[in-house]
XYZ file of C-alpha atoms in Angstrom:
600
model
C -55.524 1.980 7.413
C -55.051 2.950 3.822
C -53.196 1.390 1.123
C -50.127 2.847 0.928
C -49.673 3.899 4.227
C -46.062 3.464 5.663
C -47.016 2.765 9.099
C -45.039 0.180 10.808
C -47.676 -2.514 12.959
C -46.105 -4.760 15.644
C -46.764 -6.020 18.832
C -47.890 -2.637 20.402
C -49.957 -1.655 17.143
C -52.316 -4.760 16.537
C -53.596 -5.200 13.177
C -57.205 -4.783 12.435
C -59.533 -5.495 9.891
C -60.341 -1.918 8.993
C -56.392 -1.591 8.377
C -55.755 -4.221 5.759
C -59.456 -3.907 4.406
C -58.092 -3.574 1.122
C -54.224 -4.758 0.738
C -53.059 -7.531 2.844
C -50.066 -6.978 4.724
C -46.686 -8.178 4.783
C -45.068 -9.799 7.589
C -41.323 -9.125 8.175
C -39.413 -11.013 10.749
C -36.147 -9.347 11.665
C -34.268 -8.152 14.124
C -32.085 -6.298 12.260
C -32.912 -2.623 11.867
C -31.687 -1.873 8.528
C -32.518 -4.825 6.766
C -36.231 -3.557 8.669
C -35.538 -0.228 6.860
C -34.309 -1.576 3.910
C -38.028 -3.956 3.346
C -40.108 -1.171 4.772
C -39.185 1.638 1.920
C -39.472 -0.921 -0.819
C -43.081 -1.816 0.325
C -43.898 1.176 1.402
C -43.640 2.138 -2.153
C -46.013 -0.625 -3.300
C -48.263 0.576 -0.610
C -48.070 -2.755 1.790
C -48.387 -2.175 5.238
C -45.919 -3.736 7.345
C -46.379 -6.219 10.056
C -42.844 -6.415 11.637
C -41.974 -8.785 14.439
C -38.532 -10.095 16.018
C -39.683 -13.379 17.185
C -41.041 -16.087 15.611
C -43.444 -16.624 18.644
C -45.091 -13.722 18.385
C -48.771 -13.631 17.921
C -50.126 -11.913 14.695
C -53.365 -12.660 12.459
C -52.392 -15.243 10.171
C -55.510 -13.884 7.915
C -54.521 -10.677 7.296
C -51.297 -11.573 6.150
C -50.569 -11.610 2.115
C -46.568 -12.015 2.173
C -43.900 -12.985 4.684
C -40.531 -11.707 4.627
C -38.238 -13.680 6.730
C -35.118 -12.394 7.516
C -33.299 -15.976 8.814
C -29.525 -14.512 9.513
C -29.773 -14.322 13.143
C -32.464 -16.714 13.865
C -32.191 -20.053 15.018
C -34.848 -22.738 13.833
C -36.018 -21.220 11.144
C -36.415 -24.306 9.091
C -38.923 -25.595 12.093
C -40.769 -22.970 12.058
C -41.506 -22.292 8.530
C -43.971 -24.585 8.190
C -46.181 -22.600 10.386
C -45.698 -19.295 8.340
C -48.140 -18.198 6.313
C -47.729 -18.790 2.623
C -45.656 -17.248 0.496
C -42.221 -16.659 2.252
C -39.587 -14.785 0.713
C -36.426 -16.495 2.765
C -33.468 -13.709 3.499
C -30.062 -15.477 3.758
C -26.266 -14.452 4.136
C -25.412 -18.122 3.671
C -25.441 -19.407 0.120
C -25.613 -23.080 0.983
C -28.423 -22.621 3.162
C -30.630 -21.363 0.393
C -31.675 -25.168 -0.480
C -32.567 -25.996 3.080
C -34.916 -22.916 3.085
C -36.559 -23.934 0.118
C -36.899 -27.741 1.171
C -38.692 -26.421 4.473
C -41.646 -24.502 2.360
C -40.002 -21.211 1.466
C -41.354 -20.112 -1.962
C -37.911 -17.984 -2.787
C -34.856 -16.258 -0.949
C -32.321 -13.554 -1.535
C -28.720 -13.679 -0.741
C -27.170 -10.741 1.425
C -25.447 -8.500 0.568
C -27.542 -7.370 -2.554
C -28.333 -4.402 -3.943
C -31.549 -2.706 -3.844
C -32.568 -3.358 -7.271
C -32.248 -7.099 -7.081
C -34.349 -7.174 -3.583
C -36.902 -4.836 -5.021
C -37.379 -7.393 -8.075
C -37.252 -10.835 -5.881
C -40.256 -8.862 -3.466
C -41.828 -7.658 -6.671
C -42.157 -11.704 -7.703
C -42.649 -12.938 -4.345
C -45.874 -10.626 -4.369
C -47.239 -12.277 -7.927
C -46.629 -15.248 -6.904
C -49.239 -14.264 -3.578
C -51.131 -13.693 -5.847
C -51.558 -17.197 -7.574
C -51.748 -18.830 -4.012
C -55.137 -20.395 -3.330
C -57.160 -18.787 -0.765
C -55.668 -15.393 -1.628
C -57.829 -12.643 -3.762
C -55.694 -10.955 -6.025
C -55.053 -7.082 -4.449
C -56.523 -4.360 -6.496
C -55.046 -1.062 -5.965
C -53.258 1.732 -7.182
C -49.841 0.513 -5.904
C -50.235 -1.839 -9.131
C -49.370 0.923 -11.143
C -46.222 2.247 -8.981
C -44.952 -1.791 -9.099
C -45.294 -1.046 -12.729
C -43.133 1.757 -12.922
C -40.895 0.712 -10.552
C -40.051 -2.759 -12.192
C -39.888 -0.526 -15.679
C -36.791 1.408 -14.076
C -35.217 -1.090 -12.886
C -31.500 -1.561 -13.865
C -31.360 -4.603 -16.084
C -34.512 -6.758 -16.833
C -37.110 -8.577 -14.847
C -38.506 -11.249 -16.511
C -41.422 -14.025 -16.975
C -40.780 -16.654 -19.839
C -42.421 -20.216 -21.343
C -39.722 -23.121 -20.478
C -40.304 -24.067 -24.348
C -37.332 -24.287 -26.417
C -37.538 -20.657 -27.440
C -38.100 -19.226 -23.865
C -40.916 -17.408 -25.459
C -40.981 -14.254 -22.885
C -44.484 -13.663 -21.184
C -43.441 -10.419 -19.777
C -40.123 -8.483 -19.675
C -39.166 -5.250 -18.248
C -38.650 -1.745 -20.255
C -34.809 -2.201 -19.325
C -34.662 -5.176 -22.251
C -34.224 -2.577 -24.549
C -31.142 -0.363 -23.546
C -29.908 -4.239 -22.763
C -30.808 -5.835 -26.140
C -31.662 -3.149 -28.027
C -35.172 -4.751 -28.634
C -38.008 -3.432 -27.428
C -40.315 -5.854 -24.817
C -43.111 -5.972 -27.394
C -40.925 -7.701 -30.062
C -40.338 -10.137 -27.189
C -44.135 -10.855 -26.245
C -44.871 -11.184 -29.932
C -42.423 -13.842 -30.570
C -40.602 -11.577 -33.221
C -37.572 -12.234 -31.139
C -36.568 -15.660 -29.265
C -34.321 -14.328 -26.595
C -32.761 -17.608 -26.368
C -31.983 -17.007 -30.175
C -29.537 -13.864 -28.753
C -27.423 -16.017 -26.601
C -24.104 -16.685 -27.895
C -23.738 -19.852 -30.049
C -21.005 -21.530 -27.561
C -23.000 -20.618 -24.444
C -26.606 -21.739 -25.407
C -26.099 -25.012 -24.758
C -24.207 -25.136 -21.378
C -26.827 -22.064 -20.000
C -29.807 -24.228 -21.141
C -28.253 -27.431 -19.280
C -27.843 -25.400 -16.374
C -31.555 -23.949 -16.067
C -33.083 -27.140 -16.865
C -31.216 -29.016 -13.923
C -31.698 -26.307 -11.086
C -35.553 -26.235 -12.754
C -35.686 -30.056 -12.236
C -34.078 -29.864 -8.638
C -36.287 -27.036 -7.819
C -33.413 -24.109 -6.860
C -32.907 -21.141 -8.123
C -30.408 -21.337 -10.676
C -27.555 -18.832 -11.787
C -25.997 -18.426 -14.908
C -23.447 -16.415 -16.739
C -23.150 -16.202 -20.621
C -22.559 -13.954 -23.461
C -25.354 -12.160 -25.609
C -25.715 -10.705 -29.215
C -27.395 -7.436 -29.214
C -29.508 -5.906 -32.149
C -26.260 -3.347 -32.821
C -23.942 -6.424 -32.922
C -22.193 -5.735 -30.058
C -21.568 -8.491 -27.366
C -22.162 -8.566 -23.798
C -21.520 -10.618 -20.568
C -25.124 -11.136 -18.536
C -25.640 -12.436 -15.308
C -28.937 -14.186 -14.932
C -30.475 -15.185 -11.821
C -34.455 -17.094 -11.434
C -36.388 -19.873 -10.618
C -39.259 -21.925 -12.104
C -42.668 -20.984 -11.239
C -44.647 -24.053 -10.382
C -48.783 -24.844 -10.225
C -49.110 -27.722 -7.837
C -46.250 -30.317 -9.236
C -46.553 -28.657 -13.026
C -43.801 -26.046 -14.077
C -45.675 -23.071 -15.722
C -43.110 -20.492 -16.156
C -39.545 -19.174 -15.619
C -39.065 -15.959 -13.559
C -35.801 -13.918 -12.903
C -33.678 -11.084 -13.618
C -30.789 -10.339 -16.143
C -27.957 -7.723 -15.557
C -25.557 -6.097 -17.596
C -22.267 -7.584 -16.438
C -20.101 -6.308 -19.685
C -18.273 -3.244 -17.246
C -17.401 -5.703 -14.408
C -16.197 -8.526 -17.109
C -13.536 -5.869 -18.644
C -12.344 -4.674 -15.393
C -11.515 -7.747 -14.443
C -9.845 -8.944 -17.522
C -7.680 -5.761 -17.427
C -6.989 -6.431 -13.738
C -6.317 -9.713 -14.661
C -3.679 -8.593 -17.568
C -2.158 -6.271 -14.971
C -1.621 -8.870 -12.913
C 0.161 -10.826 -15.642
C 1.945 -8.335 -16.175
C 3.322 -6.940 -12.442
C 3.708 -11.134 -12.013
C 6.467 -11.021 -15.354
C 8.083 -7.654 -13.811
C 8.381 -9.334 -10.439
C 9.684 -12.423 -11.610
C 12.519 -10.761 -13.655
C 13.921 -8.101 -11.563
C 17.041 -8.905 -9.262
C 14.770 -6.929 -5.958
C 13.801 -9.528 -3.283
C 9.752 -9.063 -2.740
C 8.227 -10.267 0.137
C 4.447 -9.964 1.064
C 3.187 -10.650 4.893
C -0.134 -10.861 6.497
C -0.954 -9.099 9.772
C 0.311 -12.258 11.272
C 3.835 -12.445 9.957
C 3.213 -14.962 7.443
C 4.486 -14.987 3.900
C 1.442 -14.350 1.390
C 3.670 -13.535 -1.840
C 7.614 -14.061 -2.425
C 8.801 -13.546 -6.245
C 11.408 -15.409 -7.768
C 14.170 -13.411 -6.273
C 13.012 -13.399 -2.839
C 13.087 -17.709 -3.309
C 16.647 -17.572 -4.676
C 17.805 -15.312 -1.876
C 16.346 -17.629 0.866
C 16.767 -20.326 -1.106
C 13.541 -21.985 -0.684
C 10.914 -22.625 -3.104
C 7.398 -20.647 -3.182
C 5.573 -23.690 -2.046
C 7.607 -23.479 1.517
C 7.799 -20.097 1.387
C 3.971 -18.966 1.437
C 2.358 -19.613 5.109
C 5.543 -19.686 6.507
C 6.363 -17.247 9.121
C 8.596 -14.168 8.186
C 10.447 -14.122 11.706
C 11.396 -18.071 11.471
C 12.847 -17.286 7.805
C 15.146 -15.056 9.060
C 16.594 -17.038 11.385
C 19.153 -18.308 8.769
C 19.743 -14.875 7.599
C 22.677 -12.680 8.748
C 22.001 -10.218 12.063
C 22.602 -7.311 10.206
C 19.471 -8.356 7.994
C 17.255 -9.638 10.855
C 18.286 -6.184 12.760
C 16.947 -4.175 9.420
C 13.766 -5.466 9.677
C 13.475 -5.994 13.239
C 13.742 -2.029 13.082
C 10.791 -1.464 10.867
C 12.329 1.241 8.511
C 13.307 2.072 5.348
C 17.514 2.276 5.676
C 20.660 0.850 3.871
C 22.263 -1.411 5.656
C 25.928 -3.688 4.678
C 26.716 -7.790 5.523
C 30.023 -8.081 6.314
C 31.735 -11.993 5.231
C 34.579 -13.285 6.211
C 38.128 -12.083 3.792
C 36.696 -8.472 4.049
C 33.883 -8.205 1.723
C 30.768 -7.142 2.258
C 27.285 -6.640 0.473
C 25.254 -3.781 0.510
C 21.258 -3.453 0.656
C 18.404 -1.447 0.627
C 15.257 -2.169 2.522
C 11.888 -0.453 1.716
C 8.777 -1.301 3.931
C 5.386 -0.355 3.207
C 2.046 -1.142 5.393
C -0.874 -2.071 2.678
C -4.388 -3.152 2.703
C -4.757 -6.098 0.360
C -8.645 -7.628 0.727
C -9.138 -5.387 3.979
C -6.795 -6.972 5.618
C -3.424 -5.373 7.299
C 0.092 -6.283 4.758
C 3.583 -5.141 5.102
C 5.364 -5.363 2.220
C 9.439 -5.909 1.586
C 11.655 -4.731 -0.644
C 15.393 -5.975 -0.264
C 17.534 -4.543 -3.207
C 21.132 -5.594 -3.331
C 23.367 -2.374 -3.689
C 26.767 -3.965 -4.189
C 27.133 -4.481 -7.865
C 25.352 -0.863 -8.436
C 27.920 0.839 -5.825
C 30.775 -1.295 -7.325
C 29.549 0.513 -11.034
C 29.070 3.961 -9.586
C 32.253 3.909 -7.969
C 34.174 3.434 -11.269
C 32.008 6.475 -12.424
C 32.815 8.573 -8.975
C 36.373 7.707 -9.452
C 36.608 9.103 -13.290
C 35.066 12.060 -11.661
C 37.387 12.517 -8.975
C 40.013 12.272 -11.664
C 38.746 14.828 -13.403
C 38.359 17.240 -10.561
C 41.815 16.714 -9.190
C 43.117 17.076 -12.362
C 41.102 20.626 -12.855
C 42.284 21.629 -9.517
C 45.732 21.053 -9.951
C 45.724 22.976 -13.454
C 43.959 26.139 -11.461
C 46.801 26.151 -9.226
C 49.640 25.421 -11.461
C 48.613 27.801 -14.387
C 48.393 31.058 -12.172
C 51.836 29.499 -10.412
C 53.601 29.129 -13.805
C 52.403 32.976 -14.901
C 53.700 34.263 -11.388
C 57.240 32.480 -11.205
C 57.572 33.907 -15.153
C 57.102 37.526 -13.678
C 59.090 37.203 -10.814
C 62.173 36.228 -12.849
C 61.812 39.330 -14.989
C 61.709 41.179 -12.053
C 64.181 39.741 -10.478
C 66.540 39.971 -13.548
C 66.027 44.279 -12.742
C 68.819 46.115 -10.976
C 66.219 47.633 -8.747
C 63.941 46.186 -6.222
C 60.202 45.812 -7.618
C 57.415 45.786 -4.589
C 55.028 43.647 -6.673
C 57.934 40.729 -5.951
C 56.571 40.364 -2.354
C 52.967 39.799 -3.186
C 54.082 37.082 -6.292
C 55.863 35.401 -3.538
C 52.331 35.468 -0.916
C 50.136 34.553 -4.082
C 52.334 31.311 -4.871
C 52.397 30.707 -0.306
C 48.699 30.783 -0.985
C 47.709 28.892 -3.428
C 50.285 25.516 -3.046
C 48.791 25.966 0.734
C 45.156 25.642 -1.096
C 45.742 22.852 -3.076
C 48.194 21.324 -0.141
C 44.614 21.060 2.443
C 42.653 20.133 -0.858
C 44.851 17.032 -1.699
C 45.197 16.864 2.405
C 41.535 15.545 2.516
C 41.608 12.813 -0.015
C 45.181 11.212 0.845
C 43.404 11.263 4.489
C 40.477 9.174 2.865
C 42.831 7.043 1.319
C 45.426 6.340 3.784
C 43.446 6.329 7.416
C 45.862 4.638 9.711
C 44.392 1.731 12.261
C 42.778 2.878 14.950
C 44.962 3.201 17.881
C 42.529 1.896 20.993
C 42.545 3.668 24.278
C 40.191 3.632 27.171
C 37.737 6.452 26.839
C 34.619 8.022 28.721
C 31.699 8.978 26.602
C 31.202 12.048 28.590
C 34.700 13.240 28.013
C 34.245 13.178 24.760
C 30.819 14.108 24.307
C 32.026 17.201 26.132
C 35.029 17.941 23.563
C 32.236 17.860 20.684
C 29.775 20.465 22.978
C 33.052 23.033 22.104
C 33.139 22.605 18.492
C 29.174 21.977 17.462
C 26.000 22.859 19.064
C 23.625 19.762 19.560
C 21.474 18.548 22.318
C 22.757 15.300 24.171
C 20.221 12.773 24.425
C 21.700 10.000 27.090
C 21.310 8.869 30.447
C 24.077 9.434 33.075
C 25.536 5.988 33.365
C 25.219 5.732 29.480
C 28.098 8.906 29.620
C 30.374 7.106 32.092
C 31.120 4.352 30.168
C 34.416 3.577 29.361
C 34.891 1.710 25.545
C 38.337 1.361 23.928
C 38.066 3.662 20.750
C 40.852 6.011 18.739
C 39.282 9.514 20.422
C 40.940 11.175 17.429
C 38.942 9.090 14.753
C 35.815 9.030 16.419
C 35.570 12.956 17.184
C 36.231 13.158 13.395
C 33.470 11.383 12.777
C 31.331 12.625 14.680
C 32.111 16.186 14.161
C 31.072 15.666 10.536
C 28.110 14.277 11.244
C 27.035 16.488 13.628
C 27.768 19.423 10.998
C 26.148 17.666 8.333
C 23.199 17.720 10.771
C 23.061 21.337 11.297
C 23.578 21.930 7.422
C 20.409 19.418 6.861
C 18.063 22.353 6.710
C 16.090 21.501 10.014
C 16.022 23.756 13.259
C 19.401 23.836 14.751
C 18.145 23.541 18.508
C 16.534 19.887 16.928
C 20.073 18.287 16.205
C 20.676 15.595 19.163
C 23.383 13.213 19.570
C 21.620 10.079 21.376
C 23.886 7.580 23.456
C 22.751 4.063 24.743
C 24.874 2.019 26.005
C 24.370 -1.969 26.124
C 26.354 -4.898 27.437
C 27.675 -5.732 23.568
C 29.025 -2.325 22.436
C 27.820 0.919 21.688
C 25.122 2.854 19.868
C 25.303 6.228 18.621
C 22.485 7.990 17.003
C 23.200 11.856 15.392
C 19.152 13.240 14.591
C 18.487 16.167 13.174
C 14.727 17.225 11.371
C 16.029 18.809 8.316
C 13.689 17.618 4.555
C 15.437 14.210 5.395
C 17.026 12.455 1.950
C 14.895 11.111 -0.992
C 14.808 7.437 -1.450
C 16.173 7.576 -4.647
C 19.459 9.314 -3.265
C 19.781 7.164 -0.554
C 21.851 4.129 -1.889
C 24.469 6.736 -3.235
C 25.247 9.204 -0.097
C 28.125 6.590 1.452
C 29.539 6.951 -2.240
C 33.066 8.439 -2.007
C 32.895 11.972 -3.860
C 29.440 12.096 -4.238
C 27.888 14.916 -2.311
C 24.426 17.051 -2.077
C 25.797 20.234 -1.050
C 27.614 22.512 -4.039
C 31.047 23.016 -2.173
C 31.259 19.606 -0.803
C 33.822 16.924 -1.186
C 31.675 13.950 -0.539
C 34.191 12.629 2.007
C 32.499 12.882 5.388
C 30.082 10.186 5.484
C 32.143 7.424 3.445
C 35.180 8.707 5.915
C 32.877 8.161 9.029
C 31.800 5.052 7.237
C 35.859 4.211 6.929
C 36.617 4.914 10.771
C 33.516 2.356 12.178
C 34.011 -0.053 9.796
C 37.986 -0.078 11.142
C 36.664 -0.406 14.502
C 34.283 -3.594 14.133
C 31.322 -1.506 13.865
C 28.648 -0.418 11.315
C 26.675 2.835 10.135
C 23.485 2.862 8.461
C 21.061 6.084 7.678
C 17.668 5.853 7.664
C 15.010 8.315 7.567
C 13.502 9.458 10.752
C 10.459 9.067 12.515
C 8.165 12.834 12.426
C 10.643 13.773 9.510
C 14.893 14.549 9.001
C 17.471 11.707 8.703
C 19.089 9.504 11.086
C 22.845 8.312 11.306
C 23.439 5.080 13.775
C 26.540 4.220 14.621
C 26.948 0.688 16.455
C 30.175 0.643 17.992
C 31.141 -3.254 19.584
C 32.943 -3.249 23.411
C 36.263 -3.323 22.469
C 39.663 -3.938 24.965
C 42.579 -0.973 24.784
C 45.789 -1.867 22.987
């Protein structure tokens, strides 16, 4: 075999001698494919054939062998067992801490998975130098020399050899020194330049501590620290090596340096983001609440504590579910549904308090969130009442002036007429235009005195499917409801609940959906009654949601913006609620809950 050939040699391709005549091989004990794949293209490229094996207890030729590559994530004993290896081994690890034991056994360097490509490439390139200097081991002689060459001069970052004198007077260092120093390596190797001398004044000190410790413990050591570069400009390194020992005596430094300035100012701007979305959470009057796939509270802001009224320090780990316990049913119903809707809290003397709940699903860290959004609507409906009712003002008062201005012209002209000896036709249609218009503004002052003044409900026993029925006459709408859900009997006013329902149902066919897709849903349970009225029109934007049970206030440009706070008048009357949230597949939902009540 060649150098540079890329065939793989294992248990059912023996090595011979004629096959690693001139470049010893390296030995890579995996079993995982693509770390296999990974360590076979970066040797193949410094033309090392690979001797690849899954068990330690394989048989191989020791002699042959210039390099082992052992891959210890899924294999048990390693430590045992590296004293058996031949030397070098380059230790692969996905376990940080284990790194020391692997060294303490006889490995002569690891890498830490996950890593990237360049950083494996450069620990291989120094685990293959350091072969090399092992006794018994002729230094390889071959072309792939010149392709380690040019690899290690592409590398992102620099690779590096250095004295441990109190310069770190560089031996070698990679082409990439200059696009990270902006000196060139030969201004290194001269000792024009004492990289050491580059290294931020209030980092040199701690950076040098830390080498000369892990040196002294024999680990690898990592560092982070600041650098000067020959345009002035700082930047944020990351250095990772190890010293290179002869026998007991420490004879170099080897590592590699990257360019960490990128990573450093994302993170400070993610970190100033954070500061930020922290002060906007901790002012604003919304109640956020963060939980893990589990139902446990990850985040609460400062509103969220004063709601429950429990610090963050009991709130975080705590279960969602349990929280609510305390919480009004109305609330634990809102969630319990798990959608966005408006819902009110009724308390005792009449009043009530008005929310809106926003969920979201997130992935925070990979992990599954659901995030909640409680915003208290009362003191915003209370404001945009005042404006609705200045409105309402307003358009009664135009109304009334329409009517009475054309009135006031009319009875003028009629008394001229009327003052005439003979009998004028156009007296007749004076007298219809007045009939018509005081009939207008009678139904249009008819609808808000209704609104006003709705009597108390008178109860009486009634079926469902008696007055489902009555509805099927006036609207068209698909019943969704099972039989013995229709033939039950609940004490409402049948007058006030038609009404109700006869808007909603028309606001369901005005929604803009298909008209065959409006459905009134029944289900009947042992505590009362629930009513759903569907329809899969564009459904209603969040941002219009909190202000459609507003009296007045209306999407449609001839409507009153009476039917849903009048709907919302009639349940409330009868001990129930209604809430609107946006429907599942698209369009707007309407539930009415409607409590088993006895007839007067």
């Amino acid at each position: 075999m060649l150098p540079g050939t890329s065939q793989r040699f294992g248990p059912n391709h023996p090595v011979t001698a004629s096959d690693l005549h001139a470049t010893p091989a390296v030995l890579v004990v995996t079993r995982d494919p693509a770390v296999l794949d990974d360590l076979h293209s970066l040797l193949r490229a410094r033309g090392r054939p690979v001797v690849h094996i899954s068990d330690l207890a394989t048989g191989y030729d020791r002699a042959r062998i210039g390099l082992t590559i052992l891959d210890t994530c899924d294999l048990v004993g390693v430590e045992a067992a590296l004293a058996e290896l031949p030397r070098p081994i380059l230790a692969v690890t996905d376990d940080d801490s284990r790194a020391e034991a692997l060294l303490g056994a006889g490995a002569s360097d690891f890498v830490v998975l996950p890593c990237s490509r360049a950083v494996l490439s450069a620990r291989i390139a120094a685990a293959l130098k350091l072969r090399e200097r092992v006794p018994g081991h002729t230094p390889a002689l071959s072309d792939s020399q010149g392709s380690l060459q040019t690899l290690i001069a592409n590398l992102p970052g620099v690779v590096y050899r250095c004295a441990n004198d109190v310069d770190w007077s560089m031996l070698f260092v990679s082409e990439g020194c200059y696009d990270l120093t902006g000196y060139a390596p030969e201004e290194f190797t001269s000792g024009r330049v004492h990289f050491l001398g580059l290294i931020h004044h209030e980092d040199r000190d701690r950076v040098r501590a830390q080498i000369d410790q892990a040196v002294a413990e024999r680990r690898p050591f990592r560092v982070t620290y600041r650098l000067h570069t020959a345009a002035g400009a700082c930047k944020w390194l990351w250095a990772q090596g190890q010293g290179v020992f002869d026998d007991n005596n420490l004879i170099a430094l080897e590592g590699v340096i990257t360019d960490l300035s990128e990573l450093r100012q994302t993170k400070l701007e993610l970190e100033e983001r954070e500061v930020l979305l922290e002060t906007l959470l901790a002012v604003t009057e919304t109640a956020y609440i963060l939980c893990d796939e589990h139902g446990a509270v990850d985040y609460a802001n400062l509103a969220a504590q004063t709601w429950l009224k429990l610090p963050d320090s009991r709130l975080v780990g705590a279960r969602f579910a349990d929280l609510l316990t305390a919480l009004p049913n109305e609330l634990r119903e809102a969630v319990g549904r798990g959608r966005d809707s408006i819902f009110t809290v009724d308390h005792q003397g009449g009043d009530f308090e008005a929310y809106h709940l926003v969920m979201r699903n997130v992935q925070i860290s990979g992990r599954p969130h659901t995030a909640y959004a409680f915003k208290r609507l009362t003191r915003e409906l209370a404001r945009q009442e005042v404006e609705v009712w200045k409105k309402v003002i307003r358009l009664i008062a135009h109304e009334i002036n329409n009517t009475l201005a054309p009135i006031s012209s009319l009875l003028h002209s009629a008394r001229l007429i009327n003052a005439a000896e003979a009998r004028d036709a156009r007296l007749d249609r004076i007298i219809d235009t007045i009939s018509e218009r005081s009939k207008h503004l009678g139904e249009f002052l008819k609808g808000y005195t209704q609104f006003a003044r709705l009597p108390r409900p008178r109860l009486e026993s009634t079926k469902w499917r008696s007055l489902i029925d009555r509805l099927d006459e006036l609207v068209q709408f698909k019943i969704d409801a099972a039989p013995e859900d229709l033939n039950t009997v609940n004490a409402v006013d049948r007058s006030q609940i038609e009404q109700a329902l006869i808007n909603l149902l028309k606001n369901a066919v005005e929604a803009g959906g298909p008209p065959e897709e409006v459905t009134l849903r029944l289900r009947a349970h042992r505590e009362g009654d629930e009513i759903q009225v569907l329809d899969r029109g564009p459904g209603i934007p969040p941002e219009l949601l909190p202000k459609v049970l507003l009296p007045f206030y209306s999407t449609k440009r001839t409507g009153t913006g009476l039917g849903l706070p009048l709907c919302r008048e009639i349940i409330d009357a009868h001990g129930g609620n209604l809430r609107i949230e946006a429907r599942e597949g698209g369009g707007t939902a309407v539930i009415l809950w409607l409590p088993r009540l006895a007839a007067a």
